[in-house]
PDB file of C-alpha atoms in Angstrom:
ATOM      1  CA  UNK Q 231       2.143 -50.628 -63.163  1.00 72.00           C
ATOM      2  CA  UNK Q 232      -1.247 -52.170 -63.937  1.00 81.00           C
ATOM      3  CA  UNK Q 233      -0.580 -55.138 -61.676  1.00 87.00           C
ATOM      4  CA  UNK Q 234      -0.207 -52.937 -58.592  1.00 90.00           C
ATOM      5  CA  UNK Q 235      -1.750 -49.563 -59.419  1.00 89.00           C
ATOM      6  CA  UNK Q 236      -4.448 -50.247 -56.822  1.00 94.00           C
ATOM      7  CA  UNK Q 237      -1.696 -50.051 -54.166  1.00 93.00           C
ATOM      8  CA  UNK Q 238      -0.781 -46.428 -54.943  1.00 94.00           C
ATOM      9  CA  UNK Q 239      -2.850 -44.969 -52.047  1.00 94.00           C
ATOM     10  CA  UNK Q 240      -1.224 -47.404 -49.598  1.00 94.00           C
ATOM     11  CA  UNK Q 241       2.269 -46.654 -50.923  1.00 91.00           C
ATOM     12  CA  UNK Q 242       1.597 -42.922 -50.630  1.00 92.00           C
ATOM     13  CA  UNK Q 243       0.371 -43.392 -47.037  1.00 94.00           C
ATOM     14  CA  UNK Q 244       3.394 -45.504 -46.114  1.00 90.00           C
ATOM     15  CA  UNK Q 245       5.784 -42.922 -47.576  1.00 87.00           C
ATOM     16  CA  UNK Q 246       4.157 -40.196 -45.498  1.00 91.00           C
ATOM     17  CA  UNK Q 247       4.320 -42.299 -42.319  1.00 91.00           C
ATOM     18  CA  UNK Q 248       8.009 -42.999 -42.948  1.00 88.00           C
ATOM     19  CA  UNK Q 249       8.695 -39.326 -43.698  1.00 88.00           C
ATOM     20  CA  UNK Q 250       9.772 -40.237 -47.233  1.00 82.00           C
ATOM     21  CA  UNK Q 251       9.094 -38.645 -50.584  1.00 81.00           C
ATOM     22  CA  UNK Q 252       6.436 -40.455 -52.628  1.00 83.00           C
ATOM     23  CA  UNK Q 253       8.050 -40.752 -56.040  1.00 78.00           C
ATOM     24  CA  UNK Q 254       6.220 -43.024 -58.493  1.00 82.00           C
ATOM     25  CA  UNK Q 255       7.661 -43.535 -61.959  1.00 81.00           C
ATOM     26  CA  UNK Q 256       6.127 -44.534 -65.249  1.00 83.00           C
ATOM     27  CA  UNK Q 257       6.344 -48.170 -66.303  1.00 82.00           C
ATOM     28  CA  UNK Q 258       9.735 -48.674 -67.962  1.00 72.00           C
ATOM     29  CA  UNK Q 259       8.618 -51.563 -70.204  1.00 76.00           C
ATOM     30  CA  UNK Q 260       5.499 -50.601 -72.208  1.00 75.00           C
ATOM     31  CA  UNK Q 261       4.573 -54.208 -72.975  1.00 80.00           C
ATOM     32  CA  UNK Q 262       4.538 -55.235 -69.313  1.00 85.00           C
ATOM     33  CA  UNK Q 263       1.560 -54.610 -67.038  1.00 86.00           C
ATOM     34  CA  UNK Q 264      -0.005 -51.579 -68.729  1.00 88.00           C
ATOM     35  CA  UNK Q 265      -2.029 -49.118 -66.661  1.00 90.00           C
ATOM     36  CA  UNK Q 266      -5.648 -50.233 -66.302  1.00 91.00           C
ATOM     37  CA  UNK Q 267      -7.242 -47.090 -64.848  1.00 93.00           C
ATOM     38  CA  UNK Q 268      -5.424 -44.042 -66.227  1.00 92.00           C
ATOM     39  CA  UNK Q 269      -7.503 -41.461 -64.354  1.00 95.00           C
ATOM     40  CA  UNK Q 270      -6.947 -43.221 -61.017  1.00 94.00           C
ATOM     41  CA  UNK Q 271      -3.187 -43.517 -61.600  1.00 92.00           C
ATOM     42  CA  UNK Q 272      -2.878 -39.875 -62.661  1.00 92.00           C
ATOM     43  CA  UNK Q 273      -4.748 -38.743 -59.558  1.00 94.00           C
ATOM     44  CA  UNK Q 274      -2.998 -41.012 -57.041  1.00 93.00           C
ATOM     45  CA  UNK Q 275       0.491 -40.706 -58.521  1.00 91.00           C
ATOM     46  CA  UNK Q 276       0.234 -36.977 -59.172  1.00 90.00           C
ATOM     47  CA  UNK Q 277       1.182 -37.469 -62.809  1.00 88.00           C
ATOM     48  CA  UNK Q 278      -0.262 -35.933 -65.946  1.00 91.00           C
ATOM     49  CA  UNK Q 279       0.600 -38.948 -68.131  1.00 92.00           C
ATOM     50  CA  UNK Q 280       0.639 -42.724 -67.617  1.00 92.00           C
ATOM     51  CA  UNK Q 281       3.099 -43.976 -70.251  1.00 88.00           C
ATOM     52  CA  UNK Q 282       6.497 -43.067 -71.656  1.00 84.00           C
ATOM     53  CA  UNK Q 283       4.958 -42.585 -75.112  1.00 87.00           C
ATOM     54  CA  UNK Q 284       2.340 -40.222 -73.711  1.00 92.00           C
ATOM     55  CA  UNK Q 285       5.089 -38.332 -71.876  1.00 87.00           C
ATOM     56  CA  UNK Q 286       7.199 -38.001 -75.019  1.00 83.00           C
ATOM     57  CA  UNK Q 287       4.240 -36.714 -77.050  1.00 90.00           C
ATOM     58  CA  UNK Q 288       3.243 -34.199 -74.386  1.00 91.00           C
ATOM     59  CA  UNK Q 289       6.688 -32.888 -73.422  1.00 84.00           C
ATOM     60  CA  UNK Q 290       8.623 -33.524 -76.672  1.00 79.00           C
ATOM     61  CA  UNK Q 291      11.475 -35.271 -74.851  1.00 75.00           C
ATOM     62  CA  UNK Q 292      12.447 -38.687 -73.547  1.00 73.00           C
ATOM     63  CA  UNK Q 293      11.074 -39.674 -70.141  1.00 75.00           C
ATOM     64  CA  UNK Q 294      13.553 -39.794 -67.277  1.00 66.00           C
ATOM     65  CA  UNK Q 295      16.892 -39.964 -68.940  1.00 73.00           C
ATOM     66  CA  UNK Q 296      19.082 -41.440 -66.200  1.00 86.00           C
ATOM     67  CA  UNK Q 297      21.813 -39.036 -67.322  1.00 92.00           C
ATOM     68  CA  UNK Q 298      20.528 -36.458 -64.819  1.00 90.00           C
ATOM     69  CA  UNK Q 299      21.796 -38.776 -62.076  1.00 92.00           C
ATOM     70  CA  UNK Q 300      25.268 -37.377 -62.772  1.00 95.00           C
ATOM     71  CA  UNK Q 301      24.041 -34.205 -61.033  1.00 93.00           C
ATOM     72  CA  UNK Q 302      21.278 -35.272 -58.645  1.00 89.00           C
ATOM     73  CA  UNK Q 303      22.294 -38.759 -57.481  1.00 88.00           C
ATOM     74  CA  UNK Q 304      25.551 -40.071 -58.949  1.00 94.00           C
ATOM     75  CA  UNK Q 305      25.447 -43.857 -58.856  1.00 95.00           C
ATOM     76  CA  UNK Q 306      28.137 -45.759 -56.993  1.00 96.00           C
ATOM     77  CA  UNK Q 307      28.529 -49.500 -57.460  1.00 95.00           C
ATOM     78  CA  UNK Q 308      28.874 -51.881 -54.502  1.00 95.00           C
ATOM     79  CA  UNK Q 309      32.632 -52.014 -55.059  1.00 96.00           C
ATOM     80  CA  UNK Q 310      33.060 -48.233 -54.910  1.00 96.00           C
ATOM     81  CA  UNK Q 311      33.194 -47.548 -58.640  1.00 97.00           C
ATOM     82  CA  UNK Q 312      31.572 -44.240 -59.569  1.00 98.00           C
ATOM     83  CA  UNK Q 313      29.279 -45.148 -62.475  1.00 98.00           C
ATOM     84  CA  UNK Q 314      27.555 -41.796 -62.956  1.00 96.00           C
ATOM     85  CA  UNK Q 315      24.132 -43.271 -63.738  1.00 94.00           C
ATOM     86  CA  UNK Q 316      22.175 -46.483 -63.317  1.00 91.00           C
ATOM     87  CA  UNK Q 317      22.543 -47.474 -66.997  1.00 92.00           C
ATOM     88  CA  UNK Q 318      26.326 -47.685 -66.920  1.00 96.00           C
ATOM     89  CA  UNK Q 319      27.557 -51.205 -66.222  1.00 94.00           C
ATOM     90  CA  UNK Q 320      30.648 -51.133 -68.445  1.00 96.00           C
ATOM     91  CA  UNK Q 321      32.887 -48.313 -67.231  1.00 97.00           C
ATOM     92  CA  UNK Q 322      33.588 -46.036 -64.307  1.00 98.00           C
ATOM     93  CA  UNK Q 323      34.924 -42.648 -63.266  1.00 98.00           C
ATOM     94  CA  UNK Q 324      37.193 -43.837 -60.485  1.00 98.00           C
ATOM     95  CA  UNK Q 325      36.695 -45.557 -57.165  1.00 98.00           C
ATOM     96  CA  UNK Q 326      35.251 -43.530 -54.294  1.00 97.00           C
ATOM     97  CA  UNK Q 327      36.622 -46.003 -51.727  1.00 96.00           C
ATOM     98  CA  UNK Q 328      40.172 -45.687 -53.031  1.00 98.00           C
ATOM     99  CA  UNK Q 329      40.248 -42.074 -54.273  1.00 98.00           C
ATOM    100  CA  UNK Q 330      37.492 -40.409 -52.264  1.00 96.00           C
ATOM    101  CA  UNK Q 331      34.034 -39.244 -53.298  1.00 95.00           C
ATOM    102  CA  UNK Q 332      34.957 -35.594 -53.865  1.00 95.00           C
ATOM    103  CA  UNK Q 333      38.021 -36.504 -55.925  1.00 97.00           C
ATOM    104  CA  UNK Q 334      35.962 -38.738 -58.225  1.00 98.00           C
ATOM    105  CA  UNK Q 335      33.166 -36.166 -58.621  1.00 96.00           C
ATOM    106  CA  UNK Q 336      35.643 -33.481 -59.616  1.00 97.00           C
ATOM    107  CA  UNK Q 337      37.781 -35.792 -61.748  1.00 98.00           C
ATOM    108  CA  UNK Q 338      38.513 -34.719 -65.313  1.00 98.00           C
ATOM    109  CA  UNK Q 339      36.565 -37.573 -66.970  1.00 98.00           C
ATOM    110  CA  UNK Q 340      33.453 -37.144 -64.777  1.00 98.00           C
ATOM    111  CA  UNK Q 341      33.395 -33.381 -65.372  1.00 98.00           C
ATOM    112  CA  UNK Q 342      33.968 -33.939 -69.102  1.00 98.00           C
ATOM    113  CA  UNK Q 343      31.105 -36.470 -69.240  1.00 98.00           C
ATOM    114  CA  UNK Q 344      28.744 -33.877 -67.759  1.00 97.00           C
ATOM    115  CA  UNK Q 345      29.834 -31.395 -70.435  1.00 97.00           C
ATOM    116  CA  UNK Q 346      29.211 -34.028 -73.130  1.00 97.00           C
ATOM    117  CA  UNK Q 347      25.709 -34.659 -71.776  1.00 96.00           C
ATOM    118  CA  UNK Q 348      24.971 -30.930 -71.998  1.00 95.00           C
ATOM    119  CA  UNK Q 349      26.319 -30.669 -75.543  1.00 95.00           C
ATOM    120  CA  UNK Q 350      29.261 -28.543 -74.395  1.00 97.00           C
ATOM    121  CA  UNK Q 351      31.976 -31.046 -75.321  1.00 97.00           C
ATOM    122  CA  UNK Q 352      32.653 -33.483 -78.139  1.00 97.00           C
ATOM    123  CA  UNK Q 353      32.107 -37.214 -77.706  1.00 97.00           C
ATOM    124  CA  UNK Q 354      35.189 -38.919 -76.316  1.00 97.00           C
ATOM    125  CA  UNK Q 355      35.784 -42.673 -76.478  1.00 96.00           C
ATOM    126  CA  UNK Q 356      37.107 -43.007 -72.928  1.00 97.00           C
ATOM    127  CA  UNK Q 357      33.816 -41.772 -71.432  1.00 98.00           C
ATOM    128  CA  UNK Q 358      31.386 -44.644 -70.637  1.00 98.00           C
ATOM    129  CA  UNK Q 359      28.392 -42.622 -71.900  1.00 97.00           C
ATOM    130  CA  UNK Q 360      29.523 -43.137 -75.500  1.00 97.00           C
ATOM    131  CA  UNK Q 361      28.639 -46.848 -75.253  1.00 96.00           C
ATOM    132  CA  UNK Q 362      25.128 -46.129 -73.928  1.00 94.00           C
ATOM    133  CA  UNK Q 363      22.094 -46.408 -76.205  1.00 88.00           C
ATOM    134  CA  UNK Q 364      20.507 -43.437 -74.406  1.00 88.00           C
ATOM    135  CA  UNK Q 365      23.449 -41.223 -75.331  1.00 92.00           C
ATOM    136  CA  UNK Q 366      22.112 -41.177 -78.905  1.00 88.00           C
ATOM    137  CA  UNK Q 367      19.061 -39.327 -77.540  1.00 83.00           C
ATOM    138  CA  UNK Q 368      21.351 -36.901 -75.736  1.00 88.00           C
ATOM    139  CA  UNK Q 369      23.254 -36.168 -78.937  1.00 90.00           C
ATOM    140  CA  UNK Q 370      19.953 -35.116 -80.523  1.00 87.00           C
ATOM    141  CA  UNK Q 371      18.699 -33.231 -77.440  1.00 85.00           C
ATOM    142  CA  UNK Q 372      21.480 -32.351 -74.985  1.00 91.00           C
ATOM    143  CA  UNK Q 373      20.486 -31.845 -71.366  1.00 89.00           C
ATOM    144  CA  UNK Q 374      19.608 -28.333 -70.309  1.00 86.00           C
ATOM    145  CA  UNK Q 375      19.868 -26.888 -66.826  1.00 82.00           C
ATOM    146  CA  UNK Q 376      16.077 -27.044 -66.411  1.00 77.00           C
ATOM    147  CA  UNK Q 377      16.141 -30.788 -67.271  1.00 74.00           C
ATOM    148  CA  UNK Q 378      18.520 -31.323 -64.383  1.00 79.00           C
ATOM    149  CA  UNK Q 379      16.957 -28.941 -61.866  1.00 68.00           C
ATOM    150  CA  UNK Q 380      13.397 -30.095 -62.488  1.00 61.00           C
ATOM    151  CA  UNK Q 381      14.243 -33.755 -62.918  1.00 60.00           C
ATOM    152  CA  UNK Q 382      11.944 -36.225 -61.188  1.00 55.00           C
ATOM    153  CA  UNK Q 383      14.770 -38.745 -61.002  1.00 50.00           C
TER     154      UNK Q 383
END
């Protein structure tokens, strides 16, 4: 974010003009373009932290686990495959073009995956989440309703 943090006020203004939500995220790669002016970024972005490490120390959990996308914005690939989240590139939960969106969202595997992510079901090999490196975090700290409801994803 350091390379363009000075553009935060402009981005915020543009979002308002376009009637869009201003939704900045923390830098995903800590070694790339670190924040230069933490106070400015916190103020302009409306954040209380400026790095994933700082977030984890303050809130005692991983920053923005994409797993919440299963509830708030299920990811669909260009070819219609329901992926669940943006991390999943290796499996799917059906095809919304062929089967319909509602059918895929209520499908047994998609519903089971959500239960796994909340710690309510055992890991199952046919669920794409089991191949995800972030799922290891979930096994240690399953998602809670408040993680989903108050997600900034």
